[in-house]
Coordinates of C-alpha atoms in Angstrom, one line a residue:
Chain A
M158 CA 0.0 0.0 0.0
S159 CA 2.7 2.5 1.0
T160 CA 4.8 1.6 -2.0
A161 CA 1.9 2.1 -4.3
T162 CA 1.3 5.4 -2.7
S163 CA 5.0 6.5 -2.9
L164 CA 5.0 5.3 -6.6
H165 CA 1.9 7.4 -7.2
Q166 CA 3.6 10.4 -5.6
S167 CA 6.6 10.1 -7.5
R168 CA 4.8 9.8 -10.8
K169 CA 3.0 12.8 -9.9
R170 CA 6.1 14.7 -8.9
K171 CA 7.8 13.8 -12.1
N172 CA 4.8 15.0 -14.2
G173 CA 4.8 18.2 -12.2
V174 CA 8.5 18.7 -12.9
M175 CA 8.2 18.0 -16.6
M176 CA 5.1 20.2 -17.0
T177 CA 6.8 23.1 -15.2
L178 CA 9.7 22.8 -17.5
C179 CA 7.3 23.0 -20.6
V180 CA 5.9 26.3 -19.2
I181 CA 9.3 27.6 -18.6
A182 CA 10.2 26.7 -22.3
A183 CA 7.2 28.5 -23.3
G184 CA 8.0 31.4 -21.1
I185 CA 11.4 31.6 -22.6
G186 CA 10.3 31.6 -26.1
L187 CA 7.9 34.5 -25.5
V188 CA 10.5 36.5 -23.3
W189 CA 13.0 36.2 -26.4
L190 CA 10.4 37.7 -28.7
A191 CA 9.7 40.3 -26.1
L192 CA 13.4 41.1 -25.7
I193 CA 14.0 41.4 -29.4
L194 CA 11.0 43.6 -30.2
G195 CA 11.7 45.8 -27.2
A196 CA 15.4 46.4 -28.1
L197 CA 14.1 47.2 -31.6
V198 CA 11.4 49.6 -30.7
Y199 CA 13.8 51.2 -27.9
K200 CA 16.7 51.8 -30.2
G201 CA 14.7 52.1 -33.5
A202 CA 12.1 54.6 -32.3
A203 CA 14.9 57.0 -31.2
G204 CA 15.8 57.9 -34.8
L205 CA 12.4 57.7 -36.3
S206 CA 11.6 61.2 -37.9
L207 CA 10.4 62.5 -41.0
D208 CA 14.0 62.9 -42.4
V209 CA 14.2 59.1 -42.5
F210 CA 11.7 59.1 -45.3
T211 CA 12.7 62.2 -47.1
Q212 CA 16.6 62.2 -47.1
M213 CA 19.2 60.3 -48.7
T214 CA 21.6 57.9 -47.0
P215 CA 24.5 60.2 -45.6
P216 CA 28.0 60.2 -45.7
P217 CA 29.7 59.3 -42.4
G218 CA 29.3 61.9 -39.6
D219 CA 26.3 63.6 -41.3
A220 CA 22.6 63.4 -40.7
G221 CA 20.4 61.9 -43.3
G222 CA 17.6 59.4 -44.0
L223 CA 17.0 56.2 -45.8
L224 CA 14.9 57.4 -48.8
N225 CA 17.0 55.8 -51.5
A226 CA 17.2 52.5 -49.7
I227 CA 13.6 52.2 -49.0
Y228 CA 13.0 53.3 -52.7
G229 CA 15.4 50.7 -53.8
S230 CA 13.7 48.0 -51.7
V231 CA 10.2 48.9 -52.9
V232 CA 11.4 48.9 -56.5
M233 CA 13.0 45.6 -56.3
T234 CA 10.2 43.9 -54.4
V235 CA 7.5 45.1 -56.9
I236 CA 9.5 43.7 -59.8
A237 CA 10.1 40.4 -58.0
V238 CA 6.4 40.1 -57.1
I239 CA 5.3 41.0 -60.7
V240 CA 7.8 38.3 -62.1
G241 CA 7.4 35.7 -59.5
T242 CA 3.7 35.6 -58.6
P243 CA 2.3 34.5 -62.1
I244 CA 4.9 31.6 -62.3
G245 CA 4.1 30.7 -58.8
V246 CA 0.3 30.7 -59.4
L247 CA 0.5 28.9 -62.7
A248 CA 2.7 26.1 -61.2
G249 CA 0.4 25.8 -58.2
T250 CA -2.7 25.7 -60.7
Y251 CA -1.0 22.9 -62.4
M252 CA -0.5 20.9 -59.3
A253 CA -3.9 21.3 -57.9
E254 CA -6.1 21.3 -61.1
Y255 CA -4.5 19.5 -64.1
G256 CA -2.0 17.1 -62.6
R257 CA -3.2 16.6 -59.1
F258 CA -2.2 13.0 -59.0
S259 CA 0.5 13.0 -61.5
K260 CA 4.1 12.1 -61.0
L261 CA 5.3 15.5 -62.0
T262 CA 3.2 17.2 -59.3
T263 CA 4.9 14.9 -56.6
V264 CA 8.3 15.8 -57.8
V265 CA 7.6 19.5 -58.2
R266 CA 6.1 19.6 -54.5
F267 CA 9.2 17.9 -53.2
I268 CA 11.7 20.3 -55.0
N269 CA 9.4 23.4 -54.3
D270 CA 9.6 22.5 -50.7
I271 CA 13.3 22.3 -50.7
L272 CA 13.3 25.6 -52.5
L273 CA 11.3 27.1 -49.9
S274 CA 13.8 26.5 -47.2
A275 CA 17.0 26.5 -49.3
P276 CA 19.5 29.0 -48.0
S277 CA 18.9 32.4 -49.7
I278 CA 22.6 33.3 -50.1
I279 CA 22.6 30.2 -52.5
I280 CA 20.0 31.9 -54.7
G281 CA 22.1 34.9 -54.5
L282 CA 25.2 33.0 -55.9
F283 CA 23.1 31.3 -58.7
V284 CA 21.8 34.8 -59.8
Y285 CA 25.5 36.2 -59.7
E286 CA 26.6 33.4 -62.1
L287 CA 23.4 33.6 -64.3
M288 CA 23.2 37.5 -64.6
V289 CA 25.9 39.5 -62.9
R290 CA 29.0 37.7 -64.4
P291 CA 27.7 37.7 -67.9
M292 CA 26.5 41.3 -67.9
G293 CA 29.6 42.4 -66.1
H294 CA 28.2 44.6 -63.5
F295 CA 25.8 44.4 -60.5
S296 CA 22.3 45.8 -61.1
A297 CA 18.9 46.2 -59.6
L298 CA 17.5 44.0 -62.1
A299 CA 19.7 41.0 -60.9
G300 CA 18.5 41.9 -57.2
A301 CA 14.9 41.6 -58.4
V302 CA 15.4 38.3 -60.1
A303 CA 16.9 36.8 -57.1
L304 CA 14.1 38.1 -54.9
A305 CA 11.6 36.7 -57.5
I306 CA 13.1 33.2 -57.2
L307 CA 12.3 33.5 -53.4
V308 CA 8.8 34.5 -54.1
I309 CA 8.0 31.6 -56.3
P310 CA 8.1 28.7 -53.8
V311 CA 5.9 30.5 -51.2
V312 CA 3.3 31.3 -53.9
V313 CA 3.4 27.7 -55.4
R314 CA 2.8 26.2 -52.0
T315 CA 0.0 28.4 -50.9
T316 CA -1.6 28.5 -54.3
E317 CA -1.7 24.6 -54.5
D318 CA -2.9 24.3 -50.8
M319 CA -5.7 26.6 -51.4
L320 CA -6.9 25.3 -54.7
N321 CA -6.8 21.9 -53.1
L322 CA -9.4 23.1 -50.5
V323 CA -11.9 24.2 -53.2
P324 CA -14.8 21.6 -53.1
N325 CA -14.9 19.5 -56.2
A326 CA -18.8 20.1 -56.5
L327 CA -18.0 23.7 -57.4
R328 CA -15.9 22.4 -60.3
E329 CA -18.3 19.9 -61.3
A330 CA -21.0 22.5 -61.5
G331 CA -19.0 24.7 -63.7
T332 CA -18.3 21.8 -66.1
A333 CA -21.7 20.7 -66.2
I334 CA -23.0 24.0 -67.9
G335 CA -20.4 23.3 -70.5
A336 CA -17.5 25.7 -69.5
P337 CA -14.0 24.5 -70.4
R338 CA -11.5 23.6 -67.6
W339 CA -9.6 26.8 -67.7
V340 CA -12.8 28.9 -67.5
V341 CA -13.8 26.8 -64.5
I342 CA -10.5 27.4 -62.9
K343 CA -10.5 31.2 -63.6
S344 CA -14.1 31.8 -62.8
V345 CA -14.8 29.1 -60.0
A346 CA -11.5 27.7 -58.5
Y347 CA -9.5 31.1 -58.5
R348 CA -12.5 33.0 -57.1
A349 CA -12.9 30.6 -54.3
A350 CA -9.4 30.5 -53.3
L351 CA -8.6 34.1 -54.0
S352 CA -8.0 35.1 -50.3
G353 CA -5.6 32.2 -49.8
I354 CA -3.6 33.0 -52.9
V355 CA -3.5 36.7 -51.9
T356 CA -2.2 35.4 -48.5
G357 CA 0.6 33.6 -50.2
I358 CA 1.7 36.7 -52.1
L359 CA 1.6 38.8 -48.9
L360 CA 3.7 36.3 -47.2
S361 CA 6.1 36.1 -50.0
I362 CA 6.4 39.9 -49.9
A363 CA 7.1 39.6 -46.2
R364 CA 9.7 37.1 -46.6
I365 CA 11.7 39.0 -49.4
S366 CA 11.5 42.4 -47.8
G367 CA 14.0 41.5 -45.2
E368 CA 16.2 39.5 -47.4
T369 CA 19.8 40.6 -47.3
A370 CA 22.0 37.8 -48.5
P371 CA 20.9 37.3 -52.1
L372 CA 21.0 41.2 -52.6
L373 CA 24.7 41.5 -51.4
F374 CA 26.2 40.4 -54.7
T375 CA 23.3 41.0 -57.3
A376 CA 22.0 44.5 -56.5
L377 CA 25.0 45.4 -54.3
N378 CA 24.4 48.9 -52.8
N379 CA 24.3 52.4 -53.8
Q380 CA 25.0 55.5 -51.5
F381 CA 23.0 57.8 -53.9
W382 CA 19.6 58.1 -55.6
S383 CA 19.3 55.7 -58.6
S384 CA 16.2 54.7 -60.5
N385 CA 18.4 52.8 -63.1
L386 CA 17.6 49.2 -63.1
N387 CA 20.6 48.3 -65.0
A388 CA 22.9 49.9 -62.1
P389 CA 23.4 48.9 -58.6
M390 CA 20.7 50.0 -56.2
A391 CA 20.4 50.6 -52.5
S392 CA 18.1 48.4 -50.4
L393 CA 16.9 48.7 -46.8
P394 CA 18.4 45.3 -45.7
V395 CA 21.9 45.8 -47.3
T396 CA 22.1 49.4 -45.9
I397 CA 21.2 48.1 -42.5
F398 CA 24.1 45.4 -42.9
Q399 CA 26.6 48.0 -44.0
F400 CA 25.5 50.7 -41.5
A401 CA 25.3 48.4 -38.5
L402 CA 28.8 47.0 -38.9
S403 CA 30.2 50.6 -39.3
P404 CA 31.9 52.6 -36.5
Y405 CA 29.8 55.6 -37.0
E406 CA 27.0 56.2 -34.5
E407 CA 24.7 58.1 -36.9
W408 CA 25.0 55.1 -39.4
Q409 CA 24.3 52.7 -36.6
Q410 CA 21.3 54.7 -35.5
L411 CA 20.0 54.7 -39.1
A412 CA 20.5 50.8 -39.2
W413 CA 18.4 50.4 -36.0
T414 CA 15.5 52.7 -37.5
G415 CA 15.9 50.8 -40.7
A416 CA 15.4 47.6 -38.8
L417 CA 12.3 48.7 -37.0
I418 CA 10.9 49.9 -40.3
I419 CA 11.4 46.4 -41.8
T420 CA 10.2 44.4 -38.9
L421 CA 6.9 46.5 -38.6
T422 CA 6.4 46.0 -42.2
V423 CA 7.0 42.3 -42.0
L424 CA 4.7 41.8 -39.0
A425 CA 2.0 43.9 -40.3
L426 CA 2.1 41.9 -43.6
S427 CA 2.1 38.5 -41.7
I428 CA -0.7 39.5 -39.4
F429 CA -2.9 40.8 -42.3
A430 CA -2.2 37.7 -44.4
R431 CA -3.1 35.4 -41.4
S432 CA -6.4 37.4 -40.8
L433 CA -7.2 36.8 -44.4
T434 CA -7.2 33.0 -44.1
G435 CA -8.0 32.9 -40.3
R436 CA -11.6 34.3 -41.0
R437 CA -12.1 31.4 -43.4
E438 CA -11.2 28.7 -40.9
D439 CA -13.4 30.3 -38.1
K440 CA -16.6 30.0 -40.4
Chain B
M41 CA -38.3 24.4 -94.7
S42 CA -38.8 26.6 -91.6
A43 CA -36.5 29.3 -90.7
A44 CA -35.3 27.3 -87.6
Q45 CA -34.3 24.4 -89.7
E46 CA -32.3 26.7 -92.2
A47 CA -30.4 28.1 -89.4
L48 CA -29.2 24.8 -88.0
P49 CA -26.1 24.1 -90.0
A50 CA -25.1 27.7 -89.2
I51 CA -25.6 27.0 -85.4
R52 CA -23.8 23.7 -85.5
G53 CA -21.0 25.3 -87.5
S54 CA -20.6 28.0 -84.9
R55 CA -20.9 25.4 -82.0
D56 CA -17.9 23.4 -83.6
A57 CA -16.0 26.5 -83.8
T58 CA -16.7 27.2 -80.1
V59 CA -15.8 23.8 -79.0
K60 CA -12.6 24.0 -81.0
R61 CA -11.9 27.4 -79.6
F62 CA -12.4 26.0 -75.9
A63 CA -10.1 23.0 -76.5
L64 CA -7.4 25.4 -77.9
T65 CA -7.6 27.8 -75.2
D66 CA -7.7 25.3 -72.5
A67 CA -4.6 23.4 -74.1
V68 CA -2.9 26.7 -74.0
F69 CA -3.6 27.3 -70.4
H70 CA -2.7 23.7 -69.5
G71 CA 0.3 24.1 -71.2
M72 CA 1.3 27.5 -69.3
T73 CA 0.7 25.9 -65.9
R74 CA 2.6 22.7 -66.9
A75 CA 5.7 24.8 -68.1
A76 CA 5.6 27.0 -64.8
A77 CA 5.7 23.8 -62.8
I78 CA 8.6 22.4 -64.7
L79 CA 10.2 25.8 -64.3
V80 CA 10.4 25.2 -60.6
L81 CA 12.4 22.0 -61.3
V82 CA 14.5 23.9 -63.8
L83 CA 15.3 26.4 -61.2
L84 CA 16.6 23.9 -58.8
G85 CA 18.6 22.2 -61.5
G86 CA 19.9 25.5 -62.7
V87 CA 21.3 26.4 -59.2
A88 CA 23.1 23.1 -59.0
I89 CA 24.6 23.5 -62.6
S90 CA 25.6 27.1 -62.1
L91 CA 27.3 26.5 -58.7
F92 CA 29.1 23.5 -59.9
A93 CA 30.3 25.5 -63.2
G94 CA 31.3 28.5 -61.0
S95 CA 33.2 26.5 -58.5
W96 CA 35.1 24.3 -61.2
Q97 CA 38.3 26.4 -61.3
A98 CA 38.7 26.1 -57.4
L99 CA 37.8 22.3 -57.4
S100 CA 40.2 21.6 -60.2
T101 CA 43.0 23.5 -58.6
F102 CA 42.8 22.4 -55.1
G103 CA 41.0 18.9 -55.6
F104 CA 39.9 17.1 -52.6
S105 CA 42.3 18.9 -50.4
F106 CA 39.9 21.8 -50.7
L107 CA 37.8 20.0 -48.2
T108 CA 40.5 19.1 -45.8
T109 CA 42.8 22.3 -45.5
E110 CA 42.3 24.9 -43.0
S111 CA 44.3 27.7 -44.7
W112 CA 42.3 30.5 -46.3
N113 CA 44.9 32.9 -47.7
P114 CA 43.8 35.3 -50.5
V115 CA 47.4 36.7 -50.8
T116 CA 49.0 33.3 -51.7
E117 CA 45.8 32.0 -53.4
K118 CA 45.6 29.0 -51.2
F119 CA 42.1 28.1 -50.1
G120 CA 40.7 25.4 -48.0
A121 CA 37.2 25.0 -46.7
L122 CA 37.7 23.2 -43.5
A123 CA 37.4 26.1 -41.1
P124 CA 34.0 27.4 -42.6
I125 CA 32.7 23.7 -42.6
Y126 CA 33.9 23.2 -39.0
G127 CA 32.2 26.5 -38.0
T128 CA 29.0 25.8 -39.8
I129 CA 28.5 22.3 -38.3
V130 CA 29.5 23.3 -34.8
T131 CA 27.2 26.2 -34.6
S132 CA 24.2 24.5 -36.1
A133 CA 24.8 21.6 -33.8
I134 CA 24.7 23.5 -30.7
A135 CA 21.8 25.6 -31.8
I136 CA 19.7 22.4 -32.5
L137 CA 20.8 20.9 -29.1
I138 CA 19.3 24.1 -27.6
A139 CA 16.4 24.6 -29.7
V140 CA 15.0 21.0 -29.8
P141 CA 14.2 20.4 -26.0
L142 CA 12.9 24.1 -26.0
G143 CA 10.7 23.6 -29.1
I144 CA 9.3 20.2 -27.9
G145 CA 8.6 21.9 -24.4
I146 CA 6.7 24.7 -26.2
A147 CA 4.7 22.3 -28.4
I148 CA 3.7 20.2 -25.2
F149 CA 2.7 23.4 -23.4
L150 CA 0.8 24.4 -26.4
T151 CA -1.1 21.1 -26.9
E152 CA -1.5 19.9 -23.5
L153 CA -1.3 22.6 -20.8
C154 CA -2.1 26.0 -22.4
P155 CA -5.7 27.3 -21.7
R156 CA -7.6 27.2 -24.9
P157 CA -8.1 31.1 -25.4
L158 CA -4.3 31.5 -25.2
R159 CA -3.4 28.8 -27.7
R160 CA -4.0 30.9 -30.9
P161 CA -2.2 34.0 -29.7
I162 CA 0.8 32.2 -28.3
G163 CA 1.2 29.9 -31.3
M164 CA 0.8 32.9 -33.7
A165 CA 3.5 34.6 -31.5
V166 CA 5.8 31.8 -32.0
E167 CA 5.1 31.7 -35.6
L168 CA 5.7 35.5 -36.1
L169 CA 9.1 34.9 -34.5
A170 CA 9.8 32.9 -37.7
G171 CA 9.0 35.6 -39.9
I172 CA 11.2 38.2 -38.6
P173 CA 14.1 38.7 -41.1
S174 CA 17.4 37.3 -40.1
I175 CA 19.2 40.7 -40.2
I176 CA 17.1 41.8 -37.3
Y177 CA 18.5 38.9 -35.4
G178 CA 21.9 39.8 -36.4
I179 CA 21.7 43.5 -35.5
W180 CA 20.1 42.5 -32.0
G181 CA 22.9 39.9 -31.5
L182 CA 25.6 42.4 -32.2
F183 CA 24.5 45.3 -30.1
V184 CA 22.5 43.7 -27.3
L185 CA 23.3 39.9 -26.8
A186 CA 27.2 40.0 -27.5
P187 CA 27.9 43.0 -25.1
F188 CA 25.7 41.3 -22.5
L189 CA 27.6 37.9 -23.0
Q190 CA 30.9 39.7 -23.0
T191 CA 30.4 41.7 -19.8
T192 CA 28.6 39.1 -17.7
V193 CA 28.3 35.6 -18.7
Q194 CA 31.5 34.9 -20.6
P195 CA 33.8 36.1 -17.7
F196 CA 31.8 34.2 -15.2
I197 CA 32.0 30.7 -17.2
I198 CA 35.6 31.3 -17.8
G199 CA 36.2 31.9 -14.2
V200 CA 34.1 28.8 -13.1
F201 CA 35.7 26.3 -15.6
H202 CA 39.2 27.7 -15.2
G203 CA 40.8 24.7 -13.4
I204 CA 38.7 21.9 -14.9
P205 CA 40.7 20.1 -17.6
G206 CA 38.8 19.9 -21.0
L207 CA 36.2 22.4 -20.1
N208 CA 38.8 24.9 -19.6
S209 CA 39.8 24.6 -23.2
L210 CA 36.3 24.6 -24.2
F211 CA 35.4 27.8 -22.7
A212 CA 38.8 29.6 -22.8
G213 CA 39.0 33.4 -22.9
P214 CA 39.5 36.3 -23.6
P215 CA 35.7 37.0 -23.7
Y216 CA 35.0 38.7 -27.2
G217 CA 31.4 38.6 -26.9
I218 CA 31.1 37.5 -30.4
G219 CA 32.1 33.9 -31.6
L220 CA 30.9 30.4 -32.0
L221 CA 28.7 30.3 -28.8
T222 CA 27.0 33.7 -29.5
S223 CA 26.1 32.6 -33.0
S224 CA 24.8 29.3 -31.8
L225 CA 22.5 31.1 -29.3
I226 CA 21.2 33.3 -32.1
L227 CA 20.7 30.4 -34.4
A228 CA 18.9 28.5 -31.9
I229 CA 16.4 31.5 -31.4
M230 CA 15.9 31.7 -35.1
V231 CA 15.3 27.7 -35.6
L232 CA 13.1 27.4 -32.5
P233 CA 9.8 28.7 -34.1
F234 CA 10.1 26.2 -37.0
I235 CA 10.8 23.3 -34.8
T236 CA 7.8 24.4 -32.3
S237 CA 5.3 24.8 -35.2
I238 CA 6.1 21.5 -36.8
T239 CA 6.1 19.6 -33.6
K240 CA 2.9 21.1 -32.6
D241 CA 1.3 20.1 -36.0
V242 CA 2.3 16.6 -35.6
F243 CA 1.3 16.3 -32.1
D244 CA -2.0 17.4 -33.4
T245 CA -2.1 14.4 -35.8
V246 CA -2.3 12.0 -32.7
P247 CA -5.7 10.6 -32.6
P248 CA -7.6 11.6 -29.4
V249 CA -8.7 8.0 -28.7
L250 CA -5.0 6.9 -28.1
K251 CA -4.5 9.7 -25.6
E252 CA -7.8 9.2 -23.9
S253 CA -7.1 5.6 -23.4
A254 CA -3.8 6.3 -21.8
Y255 CA -5.3 8.8 -19.5
G256 CA -8.0 6.2 -18.8
I257 CA -5.6 3.8 -17.3
G258 CA -4.4 6.7 -15.1
C259 CA -1.3 8.0 -16.7
T260 CA -0.2 11.5 -16.0
T261 CA 0.1 14.2 -18.7
W262 CA 3.9 13.6 -18.9
E263 CA 3.5 9.8 -19.2
V264 CA 0.9 10.2 -22.1
T265 CA 3.3 12.6 -23.9
R266 CA 6.4 10.4 -23.1
R267 CA 4.8 6.9 -23.9
V268 CA 2.0 7.8 -26.5
V269 CA 2.5 11.2 -28.2
I270 CA 6.2 11.2 -28.9
P271 CA 6.5 7.6 -30.0
Y272 CA 3.6 8.1 -32.5
T273 CA 5.0 11.4 -33.9
R274 CA 8.7 10.4 -33.7
I275 CA 9.2 10.7 -37.5
G276 CA 7.5 14.0 -37.7
I277 CA 9.5 15.4 -34.8
M278 CA 12.7 14.3 -36.6
G279 CA 11.4 16.0 -39.9
G280 CA 10.9 19.1 -37.9
V281 CA 14.4 19.0 -36.2
M282 CA 16.2 18.4 -39.7
L283 CA 14.1 21.3 -41.1
G284 CA 15.5 23.5 -38.4
L285 CA 18.9 22.1 -38.9
G286 CA 18.5 23.0 -42.5
R287 CA 17.8 26.4 -41.6
A288 CA 20.5 26.7 -39.2
L289 CA 23.1 25.5 -41.8
G290 CA 22.3 28.0 -44.4
E291 CA 21.6 31.0 -42.1
T292 CA 23.6 34.0 -43.2
M293 CA 23.1 37.5 -41.9
A294 CA 22.6 36.8 -38.2
V295 CA 25.6 34.6 -38.1
T296 CA 27.8 37.2 -40.2
F297 CA 27.1 39.9 -37.6
V298 CA 28.3 37.8 -34.7
I299 CA 30.7 35.1 -35.8
G300 CA 33.8 37.2 -35.8
N301 CA 35.1 35.9 -39.3
A302 CA 38.3 34.1 -38.4
H303 CA 39.5 31.5 -40.6
R304 CA 40.7 29.1 -38.0
I305 CA 39.5 26.0 -35.9
S306 CA 39.8 26.8 -32.2
T307 CA 39.0 24.4 -29.3
S308 CA 37.2 27.3 -27.5
L309 CA 33.5 28.1 -28.0
F310 CA 34.1 31.5 -27.2
A311 CA 36.7 32.1 -30.1
P312 CA 35.7 34.0 -33.2
A313 CA 35.1 31.5 -36.2
T314 CA 33.5 31.7 -39.5
T315 CA 30.7 29.7 -41.3
I316 CA 30.2 28.9 -45.1
S317 CA 27.5 31.4 -45.6
A318 CA 29.2 34.0 -43.4
T319 CA 32.4 33.7 -45.5
I320 CA 30.7 34.1 -48.7
A321 CA 28.6 37.1 -47.5
N322 CA 31.7 38.9 -46.0
E323 CA 34.1 38.3 -48.7
F324 CA 32.4 37.8 -52.1
T325 CA 32.2 41.4 -53.2
E326 CA 35.8 42.1 -52.0
A327 CA 37.2 38.9 -53.8
V328 CA 39.8 39.9 -56.3
G329 CA 40.9 37.2 -58.8
D330 CA 39.0 34.4 -60.3
L331 CA 40.4 31.7 -58.0
Y332 CA 39.2 33.5 -54.9
T333 CA 35.7 33.9 -56.3
S334 CA 35.6 30.5 -57.5
S335 CA 36.6 29.2 -54.2
L336 CA 33.7 31.1 -52.6
V337 CA 31.3 29.6 -55.1
A338 CA 32.7 26.4 -54.3
L339 CA 31.8 27.1 -50.6
G340 CA 28.3 27.7 -51.8
L341 CA 28.3 24.4 -53.5
I342 CA 29.3 22.5 -50.5
L343 CA 26.6 24.3 -48.5
F344 CA 24.1 23.6 -51.2
V345 CA 24.8 19.9 -51.2
I346 CA 24.7 19.8 -47.3
T347 CA 21.4 21.7 -47.1
F348 CA 19.9 19.9 -50.0
L349 CA 20.3 16.4 -48.3
I350 CA 19.2 17.6 -44.9
L351 CA 16.1 19.3 -46.2
A352 CA 15.4 16.3 -48.6
I353 CA 15.4 13.9 -45.6
A354 CA 13.4 16.4 -43.6
R355 CA 10.7 16.6 -46.3
Y356 CA 10.5 12.8 -46.8
M357 CA 9.9 12.4 -43.1
L358 CA 7.1 15.0 -43.1
M359 CA 5.6 13.5 -46.2
R360 CA 5.4 10.1 -44.4
I361 CA 3.6 11.6 -41.4
D362 CA 1.2 13.3 -43.9
A363 CA 0.4 10.1 -45.7
R364 CA -0.4 8.4 -42.7
T365 CA -3.0 10.8 -41.6
G366 CA -4.1 11.2 -45.0
A367 CA -3.9 15.0 -45.0

């Protein structure tokens, strides 16, 4: 009787210890997030002013802003999304609509998942060999292509998943009134999966807006205003990288402010994207 | 003949044309989607081929010794990948050792302990952590974590392990703040959300009946987790861990900030070191000479091969879990 009780006690104690450890683990995870965001807001907000959005990146020791870097990031992101999204949506459409059970789909899904988590610096090297070396110089266009390659796997994945969720009865109804397959896809499947596909695009924007490594040797950087796609262009992440590692206090402050801007953008995009699909799940 | 009968051939003709047009447009659309899907394969193939072509000069110059030499000297043009490979593997291994118990702990907390209304917000917070760009972790690591480690944690650890053989060389000073261990800590924070969210997802695939029956014979929560949930989801957890490992191996910016960029292998975890991706990020634009550039691309090829294998294994394991649940 007493051994049974003590065994029960020790099992309960063990359970208590392990569960406490789990709560501590969750606490550590949340504290880390709070620490990083806290430091970011504390250090970044100090430099936040209108100048950041209206002035060029300064030479060492001068005051200035991040206008050319923000402009470069926006330009390259927009081109990357315009190039990458149609390819991603079409590939996802093939996988979910035409070749749902084909071998090609299985292989593409596997390779796409690997592209999704492949190191982005590898993509940078690829575009360097593909574009920068043959053209002989760094360019904003090469940077945009590198980012587009990062957009594709995210969009492929979400498009396929979202189209797979569209009930087949809807497609059958479309086919029954004599519409060809692509009209059914365009007017029925895309419409039903629209919010999911938009979510994928938003998540891909969130992903590429903070990417630094693939831009280091494709778009390089530019201290000045440039709207020439065939020349090096500044971008927010590369500017942060350069300024943070510099010994100048003004530059470091701008790096923190830039980091805050990127993080707020990324968090806002992800939360907005999640709220788009979240509403669907709750229904 | 009535008017309707007269019109019939015309209608039939236009019907045929319409059907033909439909078939054609559908074939075009089908072809476009198929081409896009194949393009995804071509992309990965292109990456492999271009890295191989770019690194050919270095590989043919140094041969196999590229993998086994530590020296990295741009002046004499002697390049060996051993130090970056060592740094990559050590930082990733330590990061995984830290992140796996934490990640599984958080997953258990989220699936078993957390009050229901809090599950979604906490789960979402963890996932948001995964979305924060790596450069943010880098700048935080350089300006917040490294000085903290340098002034408080590292001198303390060096003092404690000073006289203990083995450990004193593992934790040998001076405390720079940056180095192998700092990079590992940052990597651990970065891979934690991936491991957590995948572990949580595979925990959710355990049929409730299994857990209920274990609770029914009087098991504690820990015993249910240890004896039912974890064995049932073992492959999926392994997949999540491998995915996290793949991320850690390829992570660039965060490590570049805090690793210290020293091409040497040191026994101390506090020493500055380098990783494959940090070396490429730091030196690529400054590399003069084809052999130097080619050696850096060769490093990229090594990283690509390693991460490809790890990620392929991870995806295979996760696919097996998916197949079993029919998801």
